Coordinates of N, CA and C in Angstrom, one line a residue:
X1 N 76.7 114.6 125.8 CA 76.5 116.0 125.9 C 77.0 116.6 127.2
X2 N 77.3 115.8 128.3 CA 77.8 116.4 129.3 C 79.1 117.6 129.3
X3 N 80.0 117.7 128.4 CA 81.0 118.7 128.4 C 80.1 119.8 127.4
X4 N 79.4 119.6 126.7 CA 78.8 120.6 125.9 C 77.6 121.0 126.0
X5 N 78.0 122.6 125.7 CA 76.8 123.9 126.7 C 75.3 123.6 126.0
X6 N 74.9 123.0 124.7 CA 74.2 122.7 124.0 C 74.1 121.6 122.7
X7 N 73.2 121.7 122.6 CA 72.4 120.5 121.1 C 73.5 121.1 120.1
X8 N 73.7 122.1 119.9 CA 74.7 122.5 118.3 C 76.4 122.1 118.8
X9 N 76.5 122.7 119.8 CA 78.2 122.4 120.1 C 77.9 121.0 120.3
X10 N 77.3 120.1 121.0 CA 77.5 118.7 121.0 C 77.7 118.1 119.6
X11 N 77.0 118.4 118.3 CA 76.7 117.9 117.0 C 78.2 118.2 116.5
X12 N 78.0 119.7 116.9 CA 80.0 119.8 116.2 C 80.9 119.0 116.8
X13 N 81.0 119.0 118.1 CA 81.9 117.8 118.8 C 82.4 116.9 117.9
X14 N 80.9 116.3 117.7 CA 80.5 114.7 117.0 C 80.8 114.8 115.7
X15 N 80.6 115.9 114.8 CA 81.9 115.9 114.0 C 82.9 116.0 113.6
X16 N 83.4 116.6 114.2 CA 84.8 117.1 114.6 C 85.3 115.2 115.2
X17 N 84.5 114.4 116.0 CA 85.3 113.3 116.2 C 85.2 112.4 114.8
X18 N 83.8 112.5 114.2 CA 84.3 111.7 112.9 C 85.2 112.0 111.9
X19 N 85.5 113.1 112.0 CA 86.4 113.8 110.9 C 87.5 112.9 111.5
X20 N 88.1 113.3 112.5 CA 89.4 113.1 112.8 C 89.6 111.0 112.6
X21 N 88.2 110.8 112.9 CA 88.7 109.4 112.7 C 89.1 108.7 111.1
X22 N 87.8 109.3 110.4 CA 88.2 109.3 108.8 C 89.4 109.8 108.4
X23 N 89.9 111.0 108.9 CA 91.1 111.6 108.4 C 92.2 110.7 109.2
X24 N 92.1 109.7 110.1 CA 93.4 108.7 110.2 C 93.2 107.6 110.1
X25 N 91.8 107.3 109.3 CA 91.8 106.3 108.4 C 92.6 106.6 107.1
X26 N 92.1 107.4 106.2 CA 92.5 108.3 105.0 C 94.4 108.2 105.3
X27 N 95.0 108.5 106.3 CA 96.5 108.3 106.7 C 97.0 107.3 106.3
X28 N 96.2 106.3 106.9 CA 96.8 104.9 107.2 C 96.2 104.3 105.7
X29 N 95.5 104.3 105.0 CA 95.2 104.0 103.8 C 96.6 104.5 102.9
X30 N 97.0 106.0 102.7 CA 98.0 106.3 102.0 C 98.9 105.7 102.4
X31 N 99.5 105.3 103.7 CA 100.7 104.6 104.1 C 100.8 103.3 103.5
X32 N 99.5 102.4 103.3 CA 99.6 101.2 102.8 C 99.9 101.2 101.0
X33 N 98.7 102.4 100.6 CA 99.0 102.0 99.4 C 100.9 102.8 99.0
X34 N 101.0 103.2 99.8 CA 103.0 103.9 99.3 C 103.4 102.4 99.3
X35 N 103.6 101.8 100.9 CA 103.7 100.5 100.5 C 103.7 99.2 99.4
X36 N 102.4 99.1 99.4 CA 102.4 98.7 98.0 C 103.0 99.0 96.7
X37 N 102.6 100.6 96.6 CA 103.8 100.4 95.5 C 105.0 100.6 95.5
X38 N 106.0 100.7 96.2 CA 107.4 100.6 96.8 C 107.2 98.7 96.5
X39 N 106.5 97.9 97.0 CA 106.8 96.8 97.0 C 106.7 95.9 95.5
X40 N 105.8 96.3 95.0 CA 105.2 95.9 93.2 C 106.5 96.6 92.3
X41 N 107.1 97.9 92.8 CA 108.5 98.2 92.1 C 109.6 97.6 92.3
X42 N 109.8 97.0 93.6 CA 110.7 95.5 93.9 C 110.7 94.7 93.1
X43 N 109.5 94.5 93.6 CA 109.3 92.8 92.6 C 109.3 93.2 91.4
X44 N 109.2 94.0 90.5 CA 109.3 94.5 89.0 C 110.9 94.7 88.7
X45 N 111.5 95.2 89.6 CA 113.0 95.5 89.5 C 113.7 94.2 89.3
X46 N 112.9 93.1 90.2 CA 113.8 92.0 90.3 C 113.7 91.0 89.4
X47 N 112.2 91.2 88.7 CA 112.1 90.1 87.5 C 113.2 90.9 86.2
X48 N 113.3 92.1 86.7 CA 113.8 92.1 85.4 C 115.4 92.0 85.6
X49 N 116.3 92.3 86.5 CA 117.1 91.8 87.0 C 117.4 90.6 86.7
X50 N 116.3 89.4 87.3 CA 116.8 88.3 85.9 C 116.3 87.8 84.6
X51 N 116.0 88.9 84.0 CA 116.3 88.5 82.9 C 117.1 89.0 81.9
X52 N 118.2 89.9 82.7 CA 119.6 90.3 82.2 C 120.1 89.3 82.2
X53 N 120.9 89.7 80.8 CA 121.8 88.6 80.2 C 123.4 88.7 80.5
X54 N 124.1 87.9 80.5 CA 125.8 88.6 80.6 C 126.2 89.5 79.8
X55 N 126.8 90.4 79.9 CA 127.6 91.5 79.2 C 128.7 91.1 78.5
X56 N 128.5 90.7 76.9 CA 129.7 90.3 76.7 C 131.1 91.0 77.0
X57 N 130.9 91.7 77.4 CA 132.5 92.5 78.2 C 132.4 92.9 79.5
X58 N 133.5 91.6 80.2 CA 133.4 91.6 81.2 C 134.8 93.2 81.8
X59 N 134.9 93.6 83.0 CA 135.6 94.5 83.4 C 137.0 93.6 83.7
X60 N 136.9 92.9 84.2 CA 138.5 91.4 84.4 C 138.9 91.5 83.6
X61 N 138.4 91.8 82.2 CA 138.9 91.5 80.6 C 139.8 92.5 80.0
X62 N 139.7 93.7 80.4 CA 139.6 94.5 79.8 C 141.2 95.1 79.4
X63 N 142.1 94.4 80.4 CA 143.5 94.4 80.0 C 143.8 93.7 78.7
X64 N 143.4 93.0 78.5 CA 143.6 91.9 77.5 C 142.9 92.3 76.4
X65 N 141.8 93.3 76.0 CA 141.8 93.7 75.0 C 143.0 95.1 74.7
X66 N 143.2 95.0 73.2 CA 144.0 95.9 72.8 C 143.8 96.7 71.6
X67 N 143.4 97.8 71.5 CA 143.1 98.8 70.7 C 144.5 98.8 69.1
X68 N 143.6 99.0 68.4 CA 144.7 99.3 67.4 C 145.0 100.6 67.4
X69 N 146.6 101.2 67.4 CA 146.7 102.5 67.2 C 146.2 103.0 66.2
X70 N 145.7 104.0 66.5 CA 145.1 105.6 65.9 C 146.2 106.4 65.1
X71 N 146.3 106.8 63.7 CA 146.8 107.7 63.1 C 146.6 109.1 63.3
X72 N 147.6 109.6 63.7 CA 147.4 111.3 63.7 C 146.9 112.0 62.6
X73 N 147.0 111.7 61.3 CA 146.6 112.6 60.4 C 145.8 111.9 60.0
X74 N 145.2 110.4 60.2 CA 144.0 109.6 59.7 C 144.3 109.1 58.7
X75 N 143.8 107.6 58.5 CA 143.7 106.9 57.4 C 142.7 106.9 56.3
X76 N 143.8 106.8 54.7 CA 142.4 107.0 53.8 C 142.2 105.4 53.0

């Protein structure tokens, strides 16, 4: 109570400090849980990552496949 003129401004003080401490608790809580889930969508990304399969068509290939020409007035 020494900086404060009375009993009521001292009580506000005293809450005003717990506020701010809760409220950078409440901070650092949201930072962890972003965390967490940034990191659970990693690890989700990557299981599924392998369990892609090969693409039967690869891009190296793709010369070597050859289209049949297209009719301009279409075939019946």
């Amino acid at each position: 109570m020494p900086k404060s003129s009375g009993l009521a401004t001292a009580g506000a003080r005293a809450v005003d400090l717990i506020a701010a401490r809760v409220r950078l608790q409440a901070f650092s809580l949201s930072i962890i849980d972003g965390f967490l889930l940034i990191a659970w969508s990693c690890v989700c990304a990557l299981i599924l990552v392998a369990l892609l399969r090969k693409s039967p068509l690869n891009y190296g290939e793709l010369s070597t496949i050859r289209q049949a020409p297209v009719d301009e007035k279409g075939s019946k």
